[in-house]
Amino acid sequence: MPCSHEDITSGQITGLDLSNETISAGIDDSSVLFNLKSLESVNLAANKFNFKQIPSRFGRFTRLLSLNLSNSGFSGQIPGELSQLTSLEVLDLSSFFSYGIHSLKLENPNLDKLVQNLTKLRSLYLDNVNISSQKSDWCQSLSSSLLDLEVLSLSNCQLSGPLDDSLERLQSLSVIRLALNNLSAPVPDFFANFKNLTVMNLGSCNLIGTFPEKVLQLQSLQILDLSANMNLNGFLPYFRMNGSLQSLVLSRTNFSGGIPESIGNLKNLSRLDLMKTNLSGKIPESMGNLTQLLSLDLSSNRFIGQIPSFQKCKNLTRVEESDLC
């Protein structure tokens, strides 16, 4: 139902969704949008605002619970006024791509200043936002203010390591996406304490050290991507029954040892990518019982023996296997 002039002037609208409308005219602080004082949800995702800045008046929506400006072509400094949205539970300023000098950035205010008042935030998406000015203390900034955070998505934000121990305070985390940052650090053991963790993407982060096996054994974990971390060591553990793992991507890492027979316990596994690791030994027969498997890549490893039968894997559409010895 279209909004009437009376609706706009009285400010009774609580939700506004103009996503995917190819809006290109831009929004400035004089827009009629900012007369809607009662808004609790704003979604302007997937529009084309031609690298204009985010209007500072968004900070006046004091009742706002969700703000989604993702993939809309906004550019420049994220306004500090957004830190006034103290009721906010979801903030999405992410982009699918980095636009270089036209990307959104957090310099003044930086990440610390932006989130210090957003204590009710549960989901934070800042993928491809330039946060390089935060240096290495971004972990402390998050853990000091966002204790109820469930989704942390900061891929390609020019962050640096280490992954500080303060992150362990965020016990509600279920999604961690930090791919394409130069962390140059190991993954701390306490990541295995995130009992609600379902998604972890740390691909291309220049991780080092040994990956904690207990993270791979988390019953809640559905997606794990550690790809393109050539200096990351690790071993595949014993996989318990009834695990939730659906996608395991370890390509171009330095995982070694063998594939355990218990891999057959991962009944929900649909993607397994072990390409160009340092794995060896026999491919266990139990892999033939992974009936949900869609994609399998075992190429460029040192496996020996026979390839197991995948006849039960009726949905398998992509298979890349190494030359067995």
Backbone as numpy.savetxt, mean C-alpha at the origin, in Angstrom:
# Nx Ny Nz CAx CAy CAz Cx Cy Cz
-30.41 12.36 -7.40 -31.26 13.55 -7.40 -30.37 14.79 -7.40
-30.61 15.76 -8.30 -29.77 16.94 -8.34 -29.98 17.82 -7.12
-28.95 18.59 -6.78 -29.03 19.48 -5.63 -29.76 20.75 -6.02
-30.65 21.19 -5.15 -31.34 22.45 -5.38 -30.51 23.59 -4.82
-30.86 24.82 -5.24 -30.17 25.99 -4.69 -30.37 26.07 -3.19
-31.58 25.65 -2.75 -31.87 25.69 -1.31 -30.97 24.71 -0.55
-30.73 23.51 -1.15 -29.84 22.53 -0.52 -28.46 23.11 -0.33
-27.96 23.80 -1.37 -26.61 24.33 -1.32 -26.50 25.46 -0.30
-27.45 26.37 -0.35 -27.37 27.53 0.55 -27.62 27.13 2.00
-28.43 26.09 2.22 -28.68 25.66 3.60 -27.59 24.72 4.12
-26.81 24.19 3.19 -25.68 23.36 3.59 -26.08 22.02 4.15
-27.20 21.41 3.69 -27.68 20.16 4.25 -27.09 18.92 3.60
-26.32 19.06 2.54 -25.74 17.92 1.85 -24.59 17.37 2.69
-24.58 16.05 2.91 -23.53 15.44 3.72 -22.54 14.63 2.89
-22.91 14.27 1.66 -22.01 13.49 0.82 -21.95 14.04 -0.59
-20.76 14.13 -1.15 -20.57 14.64 -2.51 -19.62 13.71 -3.24
-20.10 13.06 -4.31 -19.29 12.16 -5.13 -19.32 12.63 -6.58
-18.23 13.24 -7.00 -18.06 13.68 -8.38 -16.85 12.99 -9.00
-16.61 11.76 -8.59 -15.46 11.02 -9.12 -15.71 10.60 -10.57
-14.62 10.48 -11.33 -14.68 10.03 -12.72 -15.62 10.86 -13.59
-15.66 12.16 -13.35 -16.53 13.04 -14.14 -15.75 13.86 -15.16
-14.45 13.58 -15.32 -13.56 14.32 -16.25 -13.68 15.83 -16.07
-13.83 16.28 -14.84 -13.87 17.71 -14.56 -12.48 18.29 -14.78
-12.40 19.37 -15.53 -11.10 19.96 -15.84 -11.06 21.46 -15.57
-12.16 22.04 -15.16 -12.21 23.50 -14.97 -11.43 23.96 -13.76
-11.18 23.04 -12.85 -10.45 23.42 -11.64 -11.39 23.86 -10.53
-10.85 23.90 -9.33 -11.58 24.35 -8.16 -10.70 25.35 -7.43
-11.29 26.49 -7.06 -10.52 27.43 -6.25 -11.30 27.75 -4.98
-10.76 28.62 -4.16 -11.38 28.90 -2.86 -12.72 29.61 -2.95
-13.08 30.08 -4.16 -14.37 30.76 -4.32 -15.47 29.82 -4.78
-15.16 28.54 -4.95 -16.13 27.59 -5.47 -17.34 27.46 -4.55
-18.52 27.25 -5.18 -19.76 27.05 -4.43 -19.67 25.78 -3.58
-18.76 24.90 -3.94 -18.56 23.68 -3.16 -18.36 23.98 -1.69
-17.67 25.07 -1.39 -17.30 25.36 0.00 -18.43 26.00 0.80
-19.63 26.11 0.17 -20.82 26.51 0.92 -21.49 25.31 1.61
-21.04 24.11 1.27 -21.67 22.90 1.80 -21.04 22.55 3.15
-21.47 23.25 4.15 -20.83 23.18 5.47 -20.99 21.84 6.17
-22.01 21.05 5.76 -22.31 19.81 6.48 -21.67 18.58 5.85
-20.83 18.78 4.88 -20.24 17.63 4.18 -19.45 16.73 5.13
-19.71 15.43 5.01 -18.97 14.43 5.75 -18.11 13.57 4.83
-18.41 13.60 3.53 -17.66 12.81 2.56 -17.52 13.59 1.26
-16.29 13.70 0.75 -16.02 14.35 -0.54 -15.16 13.41 -1.37
-15.64 13.10 -2.58 -14.90 12.24 -3.50 -14.80 12.94 -4.85
-13.61 13.43 -5.17 -13.35 14.07 -6.46 -12.29 13.28 -7.23
-12.19 11.99 -6.95 -11.15 11.15 -7.55 -11.31 11.06 -9.06
-10.17 10.87 -9.74 -10.12 10.60 -11.18 -10.74 11.72 -12.00
-10.37 12.94 -11.70 -10.71 14.08 -12.55 -9.42 14.70 -13.07
-9.53 15.82 -13.77 -8.35 16.42 -14.41 -8.27 17.90 -14.06
-7.66 18.19 -12.93 -7.59 19.56 -12.45 -6.32 20.30 -12.90
-5.66 19.73 -13.93 -4.60 20.45 -14.65 -3.51 21.00 -13.74
-3.10 20.19 -12.77 -1.97 20.51 -11.88 -2.20 21.80 -11.10
-3.47 22.06 -10.75 -3.78 23.16 -9.84 -3.53 22.71 -8.40
-3.37 23.67 -7.51 -3.19 23.34 -6.10 -4.51 22.96 -5.45
-4.42 22.15 -4.41 -5.61 21.81 -3.62 -6.05 23.06 -2.86
-7.30 23.49 -3.02 -7.74 24.70 -2.31 -7.63 24.54 -0.79
-7.18 25.58 -0.14 -7.00 25.54 1.31 -8.34 25.46 2.05
-9.43 25.87 1.39 -10.73 25.89 2.08 -11.29 24.50 2.36
-10.67 23.46 1.82 -11.07 22.11 2.22 -10.91 21.95 3.74
-10.02 22.70 4.32 -9.79 22.62 5.75 -10.95 23.13 6.60
-11.94 23.76 5.96 -13.10 24.28 6.71 -14.21 23.24 6.88
-14.08 22.09 6.22 -15.09 21.05 6.35 -14.85 20.28 7.65
-15.20 20.88 8.76 -14.84 20.33 10.07 -15.55 19.01 10.39
-16.63 18.69 9.64 -17.34 17.44 9.88 -16.84 16.31 8.98
-15.90 16.59 8.13 -15.48 15.65 7.10 -14.87 14.38 7.71
-15.39 13.23 7.26 -14.87 11.93 7.66 -13.99 11.31 6.58
-14.29 11.64 5.32 -13.55 11.04 4.20 -13.30 12.09 3.12
-12.04 12.19 2.70 -11.65 13.10 1.63 -10.82 12.33 0.62
-11.34 12.21 -0.60 -10.67 11.47 -1.66 -10.44 12.40 -2.85
-9.17 12.79 -3.03 -8.77 13.64 -4.16 -7.77 12.90 -5.04
-7.83 11.58 -5.03 -6.81 10.78 -5.70 -6.92 10.86 -7.22
-5.78 10.80 -7.88 -5.69 10.73 -9.34 -6.49 11.83 -10.02
-6.43 13.02 -9.47 -7.22 14.13 -10.00 -6.35 15.24 -10.58
-5.06 15.04 -10.64 -4.22 16.04 -11.27 -3.95 17.27 -10.43
-4.08 17.16 -9.12 -3.67 18.26 -8.26 -2.14 18.26 -8.15
-1.60 19.43 -7.86 -0.15 19.59 -7.86 0.27 20.54 -6.75
1.58 20.56 -6.47 2.13 21.53 -5.53 1.98 21.12 -4.08
2.21 22.07 -3.20 2.19 21.84 -1.76 0.77 21.50 -1.28
0.66 20.44 -0.50 -0.62 20.10 0.13 -0.88 21.13 1.22
-2.05 21.78 1.20 -2.28 22.87 2.14 -2.30 22.41 3.60
-1.69 23.22 4.46 -1.65 22.91 5.88 -3.03 22.91 6.52
-3.98 23.57 5.88 -5.33 23.62 6.44 -5.98 22.25 6.55
-5.50 21.27 5.78 -6.07 19.92 5.89 -5.82 19.32 7.27
-4.85 19.83 7.97 -4.58 19.33 9.32 -5.68 19.73 10.30
-6.60 20.61 9.88 -7.70 21.02 10.74 -8.88 20.05 10.67
-8.79 19.04 9.80 -9.89 18.09 9.62 -9.80 17.01 10.69
-10.07 17.38 11.91 -9.80 16.51 13.06 -10.75 15.31 13.17
-11.84 15.30 12.38 -12.74 14.15 12.39 -12.41 13.14 11.29
-11.43 13.46 10.46 -11.14 12.68 9.27 -10.71 11.25 9.61
-11.32 10.29 8.90 -10.97 8.89 9.06 -10.25 8.33 7.83
-10.54 8.90 6.65 -9.92 8.46 5.40 -9.39 9.67 4.65
-8.11 9.66 4.31 -7.50 10.71 3.50 -6.77 10.06 2.34
-7.20 10.36 1.12 -6.58 9.79 -0.08 -6.18 10.91 -1.02
-4.88 11.17 -1.09 -4.31 12.16 -1.99 -3.36 11.48 -2.97
-3.53 10.20 -3.16 -2.59 9.40 -3.93 -2.76 9.59 -5.43
-1.76 9.11 -6.14 -1.80 9.12 -7.60 -1.20 7.82 -8.11
-1.66 7.37 -9.27 -1.10 6.16 -9.87 0.34 6.39 -10.34
0.65 7.64 -10.69 1.95 7.95 -11.27 2.59 9.14 -10.55
3.91 9.23 -10.68 4.63 10.42 -10.23 4.73 11.39 -11.40
4.39 12.64 -11.16 4.43 13.65 -12.22 5.61 14.60 -12.06
6.66 14.13 -11.38 7.86 14.94 -11.26 7.59 16.25 -10.55
7.93 17.35 -11.20 7.74 18.67 -10.59 6.28 19.01 -10.39
5.40 18.28 -11.07 3.96 18.53 -10.92 3.31 17.64 -9.86
4.11 16.83 -9.18 3.54 15.97 -8.14 3.13 16.78 -6.92
2.21 16.23 -6.16 1.91 16.81 -4.85 3.12 16.62 -3.94
3.28 17.52 -2.99 4.43 17.42 -2.08 4.05 17.89 -0.69
4.83 17.41 0.27 4.69 17.82 1.67 6.03 18.36 2.13
6.16 19.67 2.09 7.38 20.33 2.55 7.08 21.24 3.74
6.20 22.17 3.55 5.80 23.10 4.62 4.31 23.37 4.50
3.46 22.64 5.21 3.83 21.71 6.28 4.38 20.39 5.72
5.14 19.70 6.57 5.62 18.38 6.21 4.63 17.33 6.73
4.98 16.06 6.60 4.09 14.99 7.03 3.74 15.10 8.51
4.71 15.43 9.33 4.49 15.54 10.76 3.41 16.57 11.08
3.50 17.74 10.45 2.53 18.81 10.70 1.14 18.43 10.16
1.11 17.72 9.02 -0.18 17.35 8.42 -0.96 16.42 9.32
-0.31 15.40 9.90 -1.05 14.35 10.60 -1.18 14.57 12.09
-0.52 15.57 12.66 -0.47 15.66 14.12 -1.84 15.85 14.77
-2.81 16.41 14.01 -4.15 16.58 14.57 -5.16 15.56 14.04
-4.73 14.70 13.11 -5.65 13.77 12.46 -5.67 12.45 13.23
-5.95 12.51 14.50 -5.80 11.36 15.39 -6.85 10.28 15.16
-7.91 10.57 14.40 -8.94 9.57 14.13 -8.73 8.87 12.79
-7.65 9.21 12.11 -7.41 8.67 10.77 -7.19 7.16 10.82
-7.90 6.46 9.93 -7.76 5.01 9.82 -7.09 4.59 8.51
-7.22 5.42 7.48 -6.65 5.09 6.17 -5.94 6.30 5.60
-4.66 6.14 5.27 -3.85 7.22 4.73 -3.20 6.76 3.43
-3.60 7.40 2.32 -3.07 7.08 1.00 -2.35 8.32 0.45
-1.02 8.24 0.35 -0.24 9.35 -0.18 0.73 8.86 -1.27
0.39 7.80 -1.97 1.27 7.25 -2.98 1.63 8.30 -4.03
2.94 8.38 -4.34 3.49 9.32 -5.32 3.43 10.78 -4.89
3.19 11.03 -3.61 3.36 12.36 -3.04 4.82 12.49 -2.59
5.45 13.59 -2.90 6.85 13.80 -2.54 6.94 14.19 -1.06
7.46 13.27 -0.24 7.59 13.50 1.20 9.07 13.52 1.58
9.95 13.78 0.62 11.39 13.67 0.87 11.88 14.61 1.95
11.18 15.72 2.18 11.64 16.68 3.19 11.52 16.12 4.61
10.75 15.04 4.78 10.55 14.46 6.10 11.77 13.68 6.58
12.73 13.42 5.68 13.94 12.67 6.00 13.56 11.30 6.56
14.20 10.87 7.64 14.00 9.50 8.13 13.09 9.42 9.35
12.49 10.54 9.77 11.68 10.51 10.99 10.18 10.37 10.70
9.85 9.91 9.49 8.43 9.78 9.13 7.74 8.70 9.97
8.47 7.69 10.38 7.87 6.64 11.22 7.39 7.23 12.55
8.22 8.05 13.17 7.84 8.66 14.44 6.64 9.59 14.28
6.57 10.29 13.16 5.45 11.19 12.91 4.14 10.42 12.85
4.15 9.29 12.17 2.94 8.48 12.05 2.56 7.84 13.38
3.54 7.26 14.05 3.24 6.51 15.27 2.91 7.40 16.45
3.25 8.68 16.35 2.92 9.60 17.44 1.48 10.07 17.39
0.88 10.06 16.19 -0.45 10.66 16.03 -1.52 9.68 15.58
-1.16 8.67 14.80 -2.17 7.86 14.10 -2.25 6.46 14.69
-2.58 6.36 15.96 -2.55 5.08 16.65 -3.64 4.12 16.20
-4.68 4.62 15.51 -5.75 3.75 15.01 -5.59 3.44 13.53
-4.44 3.75 12.95 -4.25 3.59 11.51 -4.34 2.13 11.10
-5.14 1.87 10.06 -5.30 0.52 9.53 -4.65 0.37 8.15
-4.71 1.42 7.34 -4.13 1.39 5.99 -3.07 2.46 5.87
-1.84 2.04 5.57 -0.72 2.96 5.36 -0.19 2.72 3.96
-0.44 3.65 3.05 -0.04 3.49 1.65 0.80 4.69 1.24
2.13 4.48 1.23 3.09 5.55 0.93 4.10 5.07 -0.11
3.62 4.50 -1.20 4.53 4.02 -2.24 5.11 5.19 -3.03
6.39 5.07 -3.36 7.09 6.05 -4.19 6.94 7.47 -3.65
7.24 7.63 -2.38 7.15 8.94 -1.71 8.52 9.53 -1.40
9.59 8.89 -1.90 10.96 9.33 -1.65 11.30 9.31 -0.16
10.80 8.28 0.51 11.10 8.07 1.91 12.45 7.37 2.06
13.06 7.52 3.22 14.29 6.81 3.51 14.12 6.04 4.82
15.01 5.07 5.04 14.94 4.26 6.24 15.68 4.91 7.40
15.72 4.23 8.53 15.23 2.86 8.74 13.74 2.80 9.05
13.21 1.57 9.14 11.85 1.36 9.62 11.92 1.36 11.14
11.57 2.48 11.72 11.81 2.72 13.15 10.92 1.83 14.02
11.45 1.48 15.19 10.71 0.64 16.13 9.40 1.27 16.58
9.29 2.59 16.44 8.05 3.27 16.86 6.84 2.79 16.06
7.06 2.24 14.86 5.94 1.75 14.05 5.18 0.62 14.75
5.83 -0.04 15.68 5.17 -1.16 16.37 3.94 -0.70 17.14
3.84 0.59 17.42 2.66 1.10 18.13 1.39 0.99 17.28
1.55 0.89 15.97 0.38 0.89 15.06 -0.17 -0.53 14.93
-0.71 -1.04 16.00 -1.12 -2.44 16.07 -2.38 -2.75 15.26
-3.05 -1.72 14.74 -4.25 -1.96 13.94 -3.95 -2.08 12.45
-2.69 -1.95 12.07 -2.34 -1.96 10.64 -2.78 -3.26 9.97
-3.47 -3.10 8.84 -3.84 -4.27 8.03 -3.23 -4.18 6.63
-2.92 -2.97 6.17 -2.33 -2.78 4.85 -1.10 -1.89 4.98
0.04 -2.38 4.48 1.28 -1.60 4.47 1.81 -1.61 3.05
1.84 -0.44 2.42 2.41 -0.32 1.08 3.49 0.76 1.10
4.73 0.33 0.98 5.86 1.25 1.01 6.79 1.02 -0.18
6.26 0.45 -1.24 7.08 0.10 -2.41 7.73 1.34 -3.02
8.87 1.10 -3.70 9.55 2.13 -4.48 10.06 3.29 -3.63
10.45 2.99 -2.41 11.17 3.95 -1.56 12.55 3.37 -1.27
13.53 4.22 -1.10 14.89 3.75 -0.86 15.12 3.62 0.64
14.55 2.58 1.23 14.60 2.42 2.68 15.98 1.98 3.16
16.69 1.18 2.35 18.06 0.74 2.69 18.13 0.22 4.12
17.20 -0.64 4.47 17.08 -1.09 5.86 16.48 -2.49 5.90
16.68 -3.22 6.99 16.00 -4.51 7.17 14.55 -4.32 7.57
13.78 -5.38 7.42 12.39 -5.40 7.90 12.43 -5.86 9.35
11.94 -5.05 10.29 12.03 -5.42 11.71 11.19 -6.65 12.04
11.62 -7.40 13.04 10.89 -8.59 13.47 9.48 -8.26 13.95
9.28 -7.04 14.46 7.96 -6.73 15.04 6.85 -6.68 14.00
7.19 -6.69 12.71 6.14 -6.74 11.70 5.30 -8.01 11.86
5.88 -9.04 12.46 5.14 -10.29 12.70 4.11 -10.13 13.81
4.15 -9.00 14.53 3.18 -8.76 15.60 1.91 -8.07 15.10
1.88 -7.71 13.82 0.68 -7.07 13.25 -0.32 -8.17 12.91
-1.12 -8.56 13.85 -2.00 -9.72 13.72 -3.13 -9.51 12.72
-3.40 -8.25 12.34 -4.46 -7.98 11.36 -3.92 -7.77 9.96
-2.62 -7.99 9.76 -1.99 -7.66 8.49 -2.52 -8.54 7.36
-3.03 -7.91 6.31 -3.51 -8.64 5.14 -2.68 -8.36 3.89
-2.13 -7.15 3.76 -1.37 -6.77 2.57 -0.07 -6.09 2.98
1.05 -6.57 2.41 2.33 -5.90 2.60 3.05 -5.85 1.25
3.29 -4.64 0.77 4.04 -4.44 -0.47 5.26 -3.59 -0.16
6.43 -4.24 -0.18 7.70 -3.57 0.05 8.63 -3.78 -1.15
8.03 -3.88 -2.33 8.83 -4.10 -3.53 9.71 -2.91 -3.86
10.93 -3.19 -4.36 11.87 -2.16 -4.82 12.15 -1.12 -3.74
12.47 -1.58 -2.55 12.75 -0.69 -1.43 14.22 -0.73 -1.00
15.04 -1.48 -1.74 16.44 -1.65 -1.35 16.56 -2.20 0.07
15.72 -3.20 0.37 15.75 -3.83 1.68 17.02 -4.66 1.83
17.49 -4.78 3.06 18.69 -5.56 3.35 18.40 -6.48 4.52
19.38 -7.33 4.86 19.21 -8.22 6.00 18.37 -9.43 5.67
17.84 -10.06 6.69 17.04 -11.29 6.55 15.58 -11.00 6.88
14.70 -11.39 5.97 13.27 -11.14 6.18 12.74 -12.07 7.27
11.95 -11.54 8.22 11.44 -12.37 9.32 10.49 -13.47 8.83
10.84 -14.72 9.07 10.00 -15.84 8.63 8.60 -15.78 9.21
8.48 -15.27 10.42 7.18 -15.27 11.09 6.16 -14.38 10.38
6.63 -13.39 9.61 5.68 -12.59 8.83 5.01 -13.46 7.77
5.79 -14.34 7.15 5.24 -15.25 6.14 4.24 -16.24 6.74
4.28 -16.42 8.05 3.39 -17.37 8.71 2.14 -16.72 9.30
2.00 -15.41 9.14 0.81 -14.73 9.67 -0.45 -15.29 9.01
-1.39 -15.73 9.82 -2.60 -16.36 9.30 -3.48 -15.39 8.51
-3.35 -14.10 8.83 -4.20 -13.10 8.17 -3.64 -12.64 6.83
-2.34 -12.87 6.58 -1.67 -12.29 5.42 -2.21 -12.87 4.10
-2.62 -11.98 3.20 -3.16 -12.38 1.90 -2.22 -12.06 0.74
-1.54 -10.92 0.81 -0.68 -10.48 -0.28 0.66 -10.03 0.29
1.75 -10.61 -0.23 3.09 -10.20 0.17 3.93 -10.02 -1.09
4.47 -8.81 -1.27 5.32 -8.50 -2.42 6.62 -7.91 -1.90
7.70 -8.66 -2.09 9.04 -8.22 -1.70 9.96 -8.12 -2.92
9.41 -8.05 -4.09 10.17 -8.15 -5.34 11.20 -7.03 -5.48
12.26 -7.37 -6.25 13.30 -6.40 -6.63 14.02 -5.82 -5.41
14.25 -6.66 -4.43 15.12 -6.32 -3.30 16.29 -7.32 -3.32
17.26 -7.04 -4.16 18.31 -8.01 -4.45 19.18 -8.36 -3.24
19.23 -7.49 -2.25 20.06 -7.72 -1.08 19.27 -8.22 0.12
18.04 -8.64 -0.12 17.19 -9.15 0.95 17.29 -10.67 1.00
17.75 -11.20 2.12 17.85 -12.64 2.32 16.59 -13.16 2.99
16.42 -14.48 2.91 15.28 -15.07 3.59 15.12 -16.53 3.23
14.22 -17.20 3.95 13.91 -18.60 3.73 12.41 -18.78 3.77
11.91 -19.72 3.00 10.49 -20.04 3.06 10.25 -20.93 4.27
9.31 -20.57 5.14 9.11 -21.31 6.39 8.13 -22.47 6.20
7.83 -23.14 7.27 6.72 -24.09 7.27 5.42 -23.28 7.21
4.57 -23.62 6.25 3.29 -22.93 6.10 2.20 -23.75 6.78
1.52 -23.12 7.74 0.47 -23.82 8.47 -0.78 -23.99 7.60
-1.62 -24.89 8.01 -2.91 -25.09 7.35 -3.78 -23.84 7.54
-4.69 -23.64 6.62 -5.71 -22.58 6.71 -5.13 -21.17 6.65
-3.96 -21.03 6.06 -3.42 -19.68 5.83 -4.22 -18.96 4.77
-4.13 -17.63 4.78 -4.93 -16.81 3.87 -4.16 -16.35 2.64
-2.88 -16.72 2.52 -2.03 -16.17 1.48 -2.57 -16.45 0.08
-2.74 -15.37 -0.69 -3.24 -15.46 -2.06 -2.18 -15.12 -3.10
-1.25 -14.24 -2.74 -0.22 -13.80 -3.68 1.10 -13.68 -2.94
2.12 -14.41 -3.43 3.45 -14.37 -2.83 4.45 -14.06 -3.94
5.04 -12.87 -3.89 5.96 -12.41 -4.93 7.32 -12.12 -4.30
8.29 -12.97 -4.62 9.65 -12.84 -4.07 10.68 -12.70 -5.19
10.24 -12.39 -6.39 11.15 -12.34 -7.53 12.27 -11.32 -7.32
13.45 -11.69 -7.81 14.65 -10.85 -7.72 14.99 -10.46 -6.27
14.90 -11.44 -5.41 15.41 -11.30 -4.04 16.49 -12.36 -3.85
17.08 -12.41 -2.68 18.13 -13.39 -2.41 17.63 -14.46 -1.44
16.33 -14.80 -1.54 15.81 -15.92 -0.76 16.52 -17.20 -1.19
16.85 -18.04 -0.25 17.60 -19.26 -0.56 16.96 -20.45 0.16
17.61 -21.62 0.01 17.03 -22.83 0.56 16.05 -23.44 -0.43
15.14 -24.25 0.09 14.19 -24.92 -0.78 12.76 -24.47 -0.57
11.88 -24.98 -1.42 10.44 -24.74 -1.26 9.91 -25.86 -0.36
9.33 -25.54 0.78 8.89 -26.59 1.70 7.67 -27.33 1.16
7.56 -28.59 1.54 6.39 -29.39 1.15 5.10 -28.74 1.63
5.20 -27.99 2.73 4.01 -27.35 3.32 3.44 -26.24 2.44
4.10 -25.89 1.32 3.52 -24.89 0.41 2.15 -25.35 -0.07
1.94 -26.66 -0.07 0.64 -27.20 -0.47 -0.48 -26.88 0.48
-0.14 -26.35 1.67 -1.18 -25.95 2.63 -1.83 -24.62 2.27
-1.22 -23.90 1.33 -1.72 -22.57 0.97 -2.83 -22.71 -0.07
-3.98 -23.16 0.35 -5.07 -23.52 -0.56 -5.66 -22.32 -1.30
-5.40 -21.10 -0.80 -5.93 -19.91 -1.46 -4.94 -19.25 -2.42
-3.75 -19.83 -2.55 -2.69 -19.19 -3.34 -3.05 -19.16 -4.82
-3.08 -17.94 -5.39 -3.38 -17.79 -6.82 -2.18 -17.28 -7.62
-1.22 -16.66 -6.95 -0.02 -16.19 -7.63 1.21 -16.54 -6.81
2.18 -17.18 -7.46 3.45 -17.51 -6.82 4.57 -17.13 -7.78
5.34 -16.12 -7.42 6.43 -15.62 -8.28 7.74 -15.71 -7.51
8.55 -16.71 -7.86 9.85 -16.93 -7.24 10.97 -16.75 -8.26
10.70 -16.01 -9.31 11.66 -15.83 -10.39 12.95 -15.16 -9.91
14.07 -15.73 -10.36 15.39 -15.15 -10.13 15.66 -14.89 -8.65
15.39 -15.91 -7.83 15.84 -15.89 -6.44 17.05 -16.82 -6.35
17.38 -17.27 -5.17 18.51 -18.19 -5.01 18.02 -19.52 -4.46
16.77 -19.87 -4.78 16.17 -21.10 -4.28 16.72 -22.31 -5.03
16.66 -23.46 -4.38 17.22 -24.67 -4.97 16.46 -25.89 -4.46
16.89 -27.07 -4.91 16.27 -28.31 -4.45 15.11 -28.73 -5.34
14.34 -29.67 -4.84 13.21 -30.21 -5.60 11.97 -29.33 -5.45
11.19 -29.30 -6.51 9.89 -28.64 -6.45 8.91 -29.64 -5.84
8.33 -29.34 -4.69 7.52 -30.34 -4.00 6.26 -30.74 -4.77
5.93 -32.02 -4.68 4.72 -32.53 -5.34 3.47 -31.82 -4.85
3.51 -31.35 -3.61 2.31 -30.73 -3.02 1.88 -29.48 -3.77
2.77 -28.88 -4.57 2.38 -27.69 -5.33 1.28 -28.02 -6.33
1.19 -29.28 -6.72 0.13 -29.69 -7.63 -1.25 -29.63 -7.01
-1.32 -29.43 -5.69 -2.62 -29.35 -5.01 -3.11 -27.92 -4.85
-2.36 -26.95 -5.41 -2.76 -25.54 -5.29 -3.79 -25.23 -6.38
-5.01 -25.62 -6.13 -6.05 -25.59 -7.15 -6.49 -24.18 -7.55
-6.15 -23.17 -6.74 -6.54 -21.80 -7.07 -5.46 -21.06 -7.87
-4.35 -21.74 -8.18 -3.21 -21.10 -8.82 -3.56 -20.60 -10.22
-3.28 -19.32 -10.45 -3.47 -18.69 -11.76 -2.15 -18.41 -12.46
-1.12 -18.04 -11.67 0.16 -17.63 -12.24 1.29 -18.22 -11.40
2.27 -18.85 -12.10 3.39 -19.49 -11.42 4.67 -19.19 -12.18
5.67 -18.63 -11.48 6.96 -18.34 -12.10 8.07 -18.86 -11.19
8.75 -19.90 -11.65 9.86 -20.50 -10.92 11.17 -20.37 -11.70
11.20 -19.51 -12.68 12.33 -19.44 -13.61 13.58 -18.84 -12.96
14.72 -19.17 -13.57 16.04 -18.64 -13.16 16.37 -18.98 -11.71
16.17 -20.25 -11.37 16.58 -20.76 -10.07 17.41 -22.03 -10.28
17.68 -22.78 -9.22 18.54 -23.96 -9.30 17.79 -25.20 -8.80
16.58 -25.37 -9.33 15.78 -26.52 -8.93 16.26 -27.78 -9.65
16.01 -28.92 -9.01 16.41 -30.20 -9.59 15.21 -31.14 -9.59
15.32 -32.24 -10.35 14.30 -33.27 -10.33 13.15 -33.00 -11.28
12.04 -33.66 -11.01 10.87 -33.61 -11.87 9.95 -32.43 -11.54
9.31 -31.92 -12.58 8.27 -30.91 -12.38 6.99 -31.63 -11.98
6.36 -31.23 -10.88 5.13 -31.92 -10.46 3.98 -31.66 -11.44
3.00 -32.53 -11.39 1.83 -32.36 -12.25 0.93 -31.25 -11.69
0.48 -30.39 -12.60 -0.42 -29.31 -12.21 -1.82 -29.53 -12.81
-2.20 -30.79 -13.01 -3.48 -31.10 -13.63 -4.67 -30.62 -12.80
-4.47 -30.58 -11.48 -5.57 -30.12 -10.61 -5.74 -28.60 -10.65
-4.73 -27.91 -11.19 -4.76 -26.45 -11.21 -5.46 -25.99 -12.49
-6.77 -26.13 -12.51 -7.56 -25.90 -13.72 -7.53 -24.45 -14.19
-7.23 -23.52 -13.28 -7.26 -22.10 -13.64 -5.89 -21.54 -14.00
-4.88 -22.39 -13.99 -3.51 -21.93 -14.23 -3.35 -21.48 -15.68
-3.04 -20.19 -15.85 -2.93 -19.63 -17.20 -1.52 -19.21 -17.55
-0.64 -19.03 -16.56 0.74 -18.58 -16.83 1.70 -19.42 -16.02
2.62 -20.08 -16.70 3.62 -20.89 -16.05 4.99 -20.59 -16.63
5.93 -20.20 -15.75 7.32 -20.00 -16.15 8.17 -20.87 -15.24
8.86 -21.84 -15.85 9.63 -22.78 -15.06 11.09 -22.73 -15.48
11.96 -23.00 -14.53 13.39 -23.03 -14.82 13.75 -24.35 -15.50
14.92 -24.39 -16.11 15.46 -25.63 -16.64 15.99 -26.46 -15.47
15.32 -27.59 -15.21 15.70 -28.40 -14.07 16.95 -29.21 -14.38
17.76 -29.39 -13.31 18.97 -30.19 -13.45 18.63 -31.67 -13.38
